[in-house]
Amino acid sequence: MDQSENWCIGMAACYCRLSKDDDNDGTSVSIETQRQMLSDYCNENKFHVYDFYCDDGYTGTNFNRPEYKRMMSDIDKGYISTVIVKDLSRFGRNYIEVGKHIEEIFPEKGIRFIAIGDDVDTERENIDLDLLLPMKNIFNQFYPADCSRKTRQALRNKALNGEFIGSTAAYGYKKSAADKHILEIDEDTAPIVERIFKMAAYENCGCNKIARILTAEKVLTPAAYTAKAAGRTYAKDPYEWNLTTVYKMIENQVYLGHTINCKKRKTSFKSKKVVKQNKDKWIIVEDTHTPIVSEQLFKDANAQIASRKRVRKNTEPHLFSGLVKCSTCGYSLSLSPKKNGKDFLTCTTYKKKGKAACSIHYISCKDLYDFVLFDVKRQIKFVLKDEKKAAELLKKKMCGTNKAVLERIKRDEMTTQKRIKELDDRFYSLYEDKLNGIISEERFIELSHRCETELDEQKSKLERIKSITLESTAADENIERYIMLIEEFKNISELDKKIVHRLIDKITVGDKYFVDGVKKQDIMISYKFVGNVG
């Protein structure tokens, strides 16, 4: 059969998949074996293979796979009319998604689906009556779920026996070369751990001060040390310790010789998301390895750190809590002790790491209050004076477009859609001419390539136009919400938490500077829905 006859039957996508979970599955075969099976099938049944799509090392429980996505993209471009797989489990192990592809997605796209091993062919008339098809998909999903359950149970048993099941040993320890479930002292880092406990317990050092000392002495952080030991690069500053790292080390019972497992868990075998577990879910087995610190040193260090926590007389958070950010480092400005009877906000980075990391960026709460109240009133006056004009100005600032530009974009969208249809029609006309012998195969390939190239360009143009249109629509909706908020608070005379946190997303505070002997400070307010409106 010649190539034109193969084209008539349809261009086939041969899809293969193999994941790590399939190593123990007696029914799975290698990617190369799958390719050979699919190739033989296509040769025997006169299918012309458009391409092989092979996801090697990707789970079947979801469809977030690069080659699957490439195949679907080629389907959308009209290159493929048939998808062939070894069996349903190679296509996927999520029975709902697999069923949706077979019953909805592929039929809507005019795609024939064949699973050789499961005798599935959507071109058969009785495919809708195949009651075993949903059951096959369910059993394919049951396999990874069962593997996940067995793995969790095995790991739990190891944890209950006091075996270490984490991926990385705590700083100060390393996994034993003889048994990775046993922790051994790391002679390079254990002395640093002991020193941290002693500084906290007997040298009047808080976590922040300890972090600063280690940073100044260029001691590798736990993350940087782990990366170096594994031969990986480390993108961040390898010597920049922080108080959180130190605090977590001081409260970690692993340094008493106890093994702690199950601090985190995966939400589902279908998801890679990991969540923290409550302490009552942790599995702690005592005296499983050599301790780095004594019981007394551990207690003294934790007692000293606990005693250093300052209790505020007024525990109520300040009015702008969580909203005020430093213009240099981006971190929050936090409340500092009163000075001359005034409350001040100061850059958190500056307070923790000193002027080498950032400058102070301080502002009194009263000055900030007065500025924000003035600006909110200014925004209310601006909007209520002429809502329509205010909306147009906001739209131009947010999108850089006005009514005339949007009308031109709408005309471009209609023109582009019309051209895409013309190119689609042209392609099918060329295809018919080739089948009828009016043009040669070589001429068809040349002309169809030109057609497809322009079609891709027009589709990309249409996507850009739609993106602008969506941005414009979203801006209109956000401006409407903003105006409704302004109207709700139009009669304010003072600020409260409700007004501040409903109207404002962020307040950025710059450092103080002098212009002609006058002290100035830049403050920028980003409002809900519309951002910085000037």
XYZ file of C-alpha atoms in Angstrom:
534
model
C 0.000 0.000 0.000
C 1.448 3.384 -0.984
C 1.873 6.403 1.288
C -1.315 8.127 0.104
C -3.359 5.090 1.184
C -1.664 5.105 4.582
C -2.594 8.784 4.911
C -6.228 7.880 4.201
C -6.320 5.458 7.116
C -4.834 8.092 9.425
C -1.676 9.276 11.078
C -1.078 7.355 14.324
C 0.534 8.524 17.552
C 2.212 5.628 19.373
C 2.273 6.411 23.102
C 4.553 4.615 25.594
C 4.991 5.139 29.326
C 7.019 3.593 32.132
C 7.412 4.760 35.730
C 9.493 3.686 38.699
C 6.385 2.120 40.229
C 6.200 -0.249 37.269
C 9.417 -2.029 38.254
C 7.448 -4.504 40.341
C 4.524 -4.789 37.932
C 4.807 -8.065 36.033
C 2.643 -6.754 33.177
C 4.799 -3.717 32.355
C 7.559 -3.755 29.767
C 10.377 -1.410 28.844
C 9.942 1.616 26.614
C 11.899 -0.069 23.814
C 9.717 -3.180 24.006
C 6.577 -1.051 23.919
C 7.897 0.823 20.881
C 8.561 -2.438 19.068
C 5.090 -3.819 19.880
C 3.384 -0.653 18.667
C 5.535 -0.498 15.541
C 4.698 -4.129 14.668
C 1.006 -3.496 15.237
C 1.008 -0.433 12.973
C 2.846 -2.309 10.207
C 0.430 -5.235 10.385
C -2.655 -2.997 10.374
C -1.435 -0.472 7.783
C -1.160 2.524 10.129
C 1.254 5.293 9.218
C 3.154 6.307 12.393
C 3.338 10.082 12.762
C 5.607 9.870 15.836
C 6.414 7.933 19.014
C 5.684 9.722 22.302
C 7.575 8.134 25.224
C 7.284 9.264 28.853
C 10.025 7.332 30.644
C 9.981 7.688 34.439
C 6.561 9.374 34.761
C 3.709 8.135 36.941
C 0.418 7.084 35.405
C -1.676 8.585 38.208
C -1.810 11.990 36.498
C -1.302 13.426 33.014
C 1.389 15.978 33.869
C 3.831 14.347 31.410
C 5.866 16.140 28.712
C 5.415 13.644 25.876
C 1.694 13.253 26.561
C 1.377 17.052 26.333
C 3.354 17.094 23.072
C 1.063 14.429 21.650
C -2.068 16.376 22.608
C -0.558 19.490 21.031
C 0.003 17.587 17.773
C -3.583 16.300 17.975
C -4.852 19.883 18.303
C -2.774 20.838 15.253
C -4.546 18.155 13.221
C -1.465 15.974 12.671
C -2.921 12.857 14.296
C -6.130 10.876 13.905
C -5.348 7.748 15.979
C -3.686 7.116 19.366
C -2.304 3.616 19.978
C -0.987 2.252 23.296
C 0.131 -1.183 24.497
C -2.653 -1.280 27.115
C -4.770 1.086 29.191
C -2.303 1.126 32.104
C 0.426 2.539 29.806
C -1.872 5.455 28.958
C -2.745 6.152 32.592
C -3.676 4.700 35.973
C -6.252 7.338 36.960
C -9.497 5.629 35.929
C -11.524 8.867 35.876
C -9.080 10.691 33.584
C -8.519 7.685 31.324
C -12.275 7.206 30.994
C -12.733 10.897 30.261
C -10.194 10.712 27.428
C -11.832 7.636 25.890
C -15.443 8.786 26.282
C -15.173 12.583 25.870
C -11.846 14.161 24.905
C -10.817 11.869 22.053
C -14.321 11.579 20.497
C -14.697 15.382 20.548
C -11.364 15.727 18.740
C -12.234 12.953 16.267
C -9.468 10.685 17.575
C -9.593 6.894 17.381
C -8.099 5.237 20.492
C -6.622 1.721 20.496
C -5.274 -0.190 23.529
C -3.855 -3.381 22.013
C -3.564 -5.572 25.106
C -7.021 -4.678 26.417
C -8.722 -5.107 23.020
C -10.031 -1.533 23.108
C -10.796 0.231 19.815
C -13.143 3.201 19.912
C -13.979 2.709 16.236
C -15.924 -0.427 17.087
C -19.671 0.160 17.269
C -20.109 -1.641 20.594
C -17.405 0.250 22.484
C -20.031 2.044 24.624
C -21.359 -1.377 25.738
C -17.986 -2.677 26.919
C -18.803 -2.870 30.643
C -15.323 -4.178 31.445
C -13.604 -0.997 30.239
C -14.349 1.089 33.383
C -13.368 -1.911 35.534
C -10.019 -2.214 33.739
C -9.342 1.479 34.389
C -10.260 1.069 38.069
C -7.902 -1.914 38.472
C -5.116 0.045 36.751
C -5.517 2.805 39.358
C -5.731 0.258 42.186
C -2.165 -0.919 41.477
C -0.293 2.335 42.395
C -2.720 2.919 45.291
C -1.926 -0.552 46.657
C 1.823 0.016 46.153
C 1.551 3.311 48.030
C -0.326 1.684 50.920
C 2.222 -1.123 51.228
C 5.129 1.345 51.093
C 3.598 3.539 53.827
C 3.023 0.498 56.061
C 6.593 -0.745 55.554
C 8.023 2.704 56.387
C 5.800 2.977 59.465
C 7.054 -0.372 60.735
C 10.643 0.817 60.272
C 9.839 4.046 62.137
C 8.285 2.119 65.049
C 11.472 0.044 65.234
C 13.529 3.220 65.600
C 15.024 3.108 62.114
C 15.714 6.417 60.388
C 13.549 6.701 57.234
C 14.199 10.331 56.277
C 15.933 11.362 53.074
C 18.620 13.478 54.762
C 20.251 13.094 58.172
C 20.040 16.005 60.603
C 23.011 18.401 60.631
C 25.641 16.828 62.900
C 24.810 13.295 61.784
C 25.208 11.161 58.658
C 23.646 7.921 57.508
C 25.679 4.835 58.296
C 27.481 3.365 55.292
C 26.532 -0.111 56.504
C 22.828 0.684 57.088
C 21.160 3.866 55.839
C 18.493 3.523 58.557
C 21.063 4.173 61.306
C 22.478 7.630 62.164
C 26.150 8.138 62.965
C 28.035 11.135 64.313
C 29.439 13.419 61.581
C 32.817 14.428 62.985
C 32.905 17.605 60.846
C 29.597 19.107 61.976
C 28.798 17.564 65.384
C 31.173 20.001 67.198
C 29.325 22.925 65.602
C 26.012 21.572 66.899
C 27.414 21.199 70.420
C 28.839 24.724 70.247
C 25.438 26.137 69.229
C 23.812 24.536 72.295
C 26.549 25.868 74.605
C 26.293 29.411 73.189
C 22.537 29.321 73.814
C 22.792 27.789 77.279
C 25.840 29.470 78.842
C 27.008 32.415 76.694
C 23.839 34.535 76.728
C 23.364 34.182 72.950
C 19.956 34.232 71.336
C 19.232 32.437 68.075
C 19.756 35.603 66.056
C 23.145 36.313 67.649
C 24.266 32.712 67.123
C 23.263 32.951 63.448
C 25.252 36.160 63.051
C 28.360 34.626 64.654
C 28.258 31.546 62.409
C 27.692 33.720 59.345
C 30.638 35.973 60.237
C 32.870 32.917 60.756
C 31.777 31.533 57.346
C 30.480 28.242 58.682
C 28.545 26.382 55.977
C 24.787 26.290 56.624
C 23.147 22.841 56.993
C 21.611 23.106 53.514
C 24.889 24.204 51.912
C 26.828 21.474 53.729
C 24.363 18.805 52.527
C 24.599 20.098 48.953
C 28.402 20.078 49.068
C 28.496 16.529 50.458
C 26.178 15.376 47.646
C 28.234 17.183 44.981
C 25.390 19.563 44.133
C 25.635 23.300 43.522
C 24.045 25.640 46.063
C 22.479 28.808 44.664
C 22.094 30.804 47.901
C 24.769 32.275 50.167
C 26.289 29.116 51.724
C 27.283 30.936 54.922
C 24.083 32.867 55.666
C 22.613 31.314 58.799
C 19.240 32.494 60.109
C 17.602 32.373 63.504
C 14.933 29.867 62.390
C 17.571 27.276 61.477
C 19.281 27.732 64.843
C 16.002 27.609 66.776
C 14.885 24.374 65.075
C 18.239 22.769 65.868
C 18.041 23.687 69.555
C 14.565 22.187 69.941
C 15.369 19.035 67.907
C 15.469 15.917 70.126
C 17.530 14.034 67.537
C 20.605 15.514 69.258
C 19.645 13.601 72.444
C 20.019 10.352 70.515
C 16.333 9.927 69.685
C 15.006 9.043 66.220
C 12.060 11.143 65.086
C 10.083 10.058 62.019
C 6.802 10.950 60.303
C 7.054 14.730 60.791
C 5.629 15.123 57.282
C 3.457 13.101 54.931
C 2.271 13.152 51.313
C -1.351 14.190 50.911
C -2.045 11.380 48.419
C -0.281 8.830 46.232
C -1.544 10.924 43.292
C 0.141 14.083 44.561
C 3.721 15.113 45.356
C 2.509 17.694 47.892
C 3.978 17.200 51.372
C 2.347 18.608 54.531
C 3.544 18.869 58.127
C 1.966 16.564 60.708
C 0.956 17.501 64.241
C 3.438 16.417 66.925
C 1.020 13.767 68.194
C 1.489 12.005 64.824
C 5.286 11.911 65.082
C 6.963 8.587 65.866
C 9.755 9.093 68.422
C 11.971 6.228 69.551
C 14.537 7.087 72.242
C 18.196 6.091 72.511
C 18.684 4.837 68.955
C 22.024 6.517 68.223
C 24.862 8.409 69.888
C 23.729 11.769 71.325
C 25.628 14.978 70.511
C 24.448 16.903 73.596
C 23.626 15.818 77.128
C 20.138 15.930 78.594
C 21.190 18.800 80.885
C 22.730 20.880 78.067
C 19.594 20.352 75.963
C 17.337 21.526 78.818
C 19.539 24.532 79.680
C 19.728 25.715 76.046
C 15.969 25.456 75.524
C 15.234 27.126 78.866
C 17.493 30.081 78.015
C 15.971 30.503 74.552
C 12.460 30.379 76.023
C 13.368 33.022 78.636
C 14.571 35.415 75.928
C 11.173 35.641 74.263
C 9.864 39.134 74.911
C 6.243 39.309 75.999
C 4.569 42.517 74.863
C 2.310 44.294 77.283
C -0.050 44.964 74.406
C -0.360 41.800 72.321
C -2.744 43.452 69.858
C -1.044 43.697 66.409
C -0.589 47.198 65.037
C -3.005 48.707 62.524
C -0.835 48.022 59.445
C 0.359 44.569 60.544
C 1.457 42.452 57.570
C 1.032 45.264 55.029
C 4.213 47.342 55.407
C 7.243 46.182 53.387
C 10.820 47.391 52.996
C 11.507 48.890 49.562
C 15.048 47.433 49.504
C 14.813 43.816 50.751
C 11.056 43.296 50.424
C 10.629 41.956 53.949
C 8.127 43.308 56.469
C 8.622 46.264 58.757
C 7.894 45.132 62.312
C 7.032 47.006 65.460
C 10.001 48.173 67.516
C 10.063 49.216 71.180
C 8.771 52.721 71.855
C 11.225 55.594 71.424
C 10.396 58.968 72.955
C 6.883 57.682 73.561
C 6.341 56.774 69.867
C 5.823 53.425 68.141
C 8.123 52.810 65.189
C 8.173 50.278 62.378
C 11.633 49.006 61.366
C 12.945 46.689 58.636
C 12.977 43.103 59.940
C 16.098 42.212 57.942
C 17.968 45.149 59.480
C 16.948 44.120 62.995
C 17.981 40.482 62.467
C 21.128 40.836 60.364
C 22.319 44.379 60.802
C 23.199 47.189 58.400
C 25.326 44.902 56.231
C 22.101 43.184 55.067
C 19.771 46.209 54.796
C 19.223 49.726 56.139
C 16.760 50.611 58.876
C 13.821 51.962 56.774
C 12.093 53.157 59.945
C 8.894 55.198 60.154
C 6.743 56.198 63.095
C 3.295 54.606 63.220
C 1.749 58.080 63.512
C 3.499 59.413 60.392
C 2.440 56.324 58.450
C -1.128 56.658 59.706
C -1.316 60.311 58.621
C 0.101 59.535 55.166
C -2.234 56.591 54.523
C -5.322 58.496 55.709
C -4.439 61.419 53.427
C -3.899 59.156 50.420
C -7.093 57.138 50.995
C -9.111 60.370 51.155
C -7.389 61.517 47.956
C -8.392 58.290 46.194
C -11.992 58.647 47.386
C -12.158 62.208 46.049
C -10.581 61.142 42.726
C -13.078 58.314 42.158
C -16.270 60.018 43.337
C -15.641 63.202 41.347
C -16.165 61.331 38.037
C -16.376 57.533 38.256
C -16.372 57.008 34.480
C -13.272 59.137 33.939
C -11.565 57.554 36.958
C -12.252 54.086 35.520
C -10.758 55.079 32.140
C -7.613 56.501 33.764
C -7.211 53.426 35.955
C -7.679 51.163 32.936
C -4.986 52.991 30.959
C -2.579 52.824 33.907
C -3.215 49.100 34.477
C -3.278 47.876 30.858
C -1.815 50.691 28.779
C -4.935 50.570 26.603
C -7.885 52.828 25.971
C -11.235 52.391 24.231
C -9.850 53.076 20.718
C -7.018 50.562 21.159
C -9.406 47.877 22.392
C -11.716 48.396 19.418
C -8.742 47.954 17.061
C -7.705 44.793 18.899
C -11.236 43.428 18.561
C -11.126 44.036 14.787
C -7.738 42.297 14.616
C -9.200 39.314 16.464
C -12.023 38.924 13.933
C -9.592 39.280 10.997
C -7.216 36.705 12.485
C -9.999 34.196 13.154
C -11.200 34.592 9.567
C -7.680 33.992 8.231
C -7.267 30.860 10.402
C -10.473 29.429 8.918
C -9.252 30.239 5.402
C -5.969 28.419 6.078
C -7.806 25.408 7.515
C -9.989 25.246 4.411
C -6.925 25.658 2.209
C -5.175 22.749 3.924
C -8.095 20.365 3.401
C -8.411 21.525 -0.204
C -4.746 20.692 -0.791
C -5.259 17.316 0.850
C -8.165 16.525 -1.504
C -6.112 17.658 -4.513
C -3.367 15.253 -3.468
C -5.802 12.363 -3.084
C -7.347 13.106 -6.479
C -3.938 13.224 -8.124
C -4.215 16.926 -9.024
C -0.955 17.693 -7.191
C 1.998 15.452 -6.366
C 2.999 14.307 -2.909
C 6.072 16.578 -3.001
C 3.990 19.600 -4.020
C 1.434 18.814 -1.305
C 4.148 18.685 1.355
C 5.619 21.999 0.176
C 2.281 23.846 0.026
C 0.907 22.314 3.223
C 4.110 23.282 5.066
C 3.639 26.924 4.004
C 0.027 26.720 5.054
C 0.864 25.239 8.453
C 3.626 27.794 9.070
C 1.264 30.713 8.513
C -1.446 28.909 10.491
C 0.878 28.624 13.503
C 1.751 32.318 13.192
C -1.914 33.318 13.037
C -2.790 31.111 16.009
C 0.042 32.653 18.035
C -1.217 36.105 17.086
C -4.737 35.132 18.141
C -3.440 33.902 21.513
C -1.701 37.245 22.087
C -4.873 39.114 21.175
C -6.955 36.944 23.496
C -4.438 37.509 26.275
C -4.823 41.289 25.900
C -8.604 40.933 25.796
C -8.634 38.785 28.934
C -6.328 41.250 30.684
C -8.669 44.072 29.710
C -11.727 42.200 30.950
C -10.015 41.343 34.234
C -9.009 45.002 34.655
C -12.607 46.133 34.113
C -13.811 43.709 36.788
C -11.102 44.763 39.244
C -11.753 48.465 38.689
C -15.457 47.883 39.336
C -14.619 46.101 42.605
C -12.257 48.906 43.606
C -14.859 51.601 42.941
C -17.410 49.656 45.010
C -14.911 49.570 47.904
C -14.282 53.300 47.599
C -18.010 53.981 47.690
C -18.354 51.787 50.787
C -15.765 53.865 52.681
C -16.506 57.276 51.148
C -17.440 58.927 54.464
C -14.403 57.874 56.523
C -12.748 60.351 58.860
C -10.252 57.961 60.449
C -8.639 54.586 59.741
C -9.353 51.252 61.366
C -8.282 47.669 60.617
C -11.337 46.939 58.494
C -10.712 49.920 56.214
C -6.949 49.419 55.952
C -6.973 45.678 55.259
C -9.913 45.787 52.846
C -8.574 48.699 50.808
C -4.825 48.076 50.801
C -2.663 45.195 49.546
C 0.767 46.533 50.465
C 2.565 49.651 51.685
C 6.213 49.970 50.608
C 8.417 52.219 52.721
C 11.725 53.614 51.473
C 14.700 54.838 53.471
C 14.904 58.458 54.555
C 17.029 60.826 52.467
C 17.727 64.558 52.195
C 16.907 66.954 49.350
C 18.196 70.513 49.826
C 18.502 69.879 53.547
C 14.938 68.587 53.823
C 14.369 65.011 55.027
C 12.139 62.976 52.709
C 10.836 59.427 52.522
C 9.144 57.561 49.650
C 5.988 55.632 50.543
C 3.991 53.718 47.940
C 0.522 52.273 48.531
C -0.758 49.350 46.459
C -4.561 49.256 46.607
C -6.760 46.183 46.310
C -7.632 45.204 42.729
C -5.808 48.127 41.051
C -2.316 48.271 42.579
C -0.344 51.511 42.736
C -2.577 54.153 41.181
C -0.280 57.104 41.866
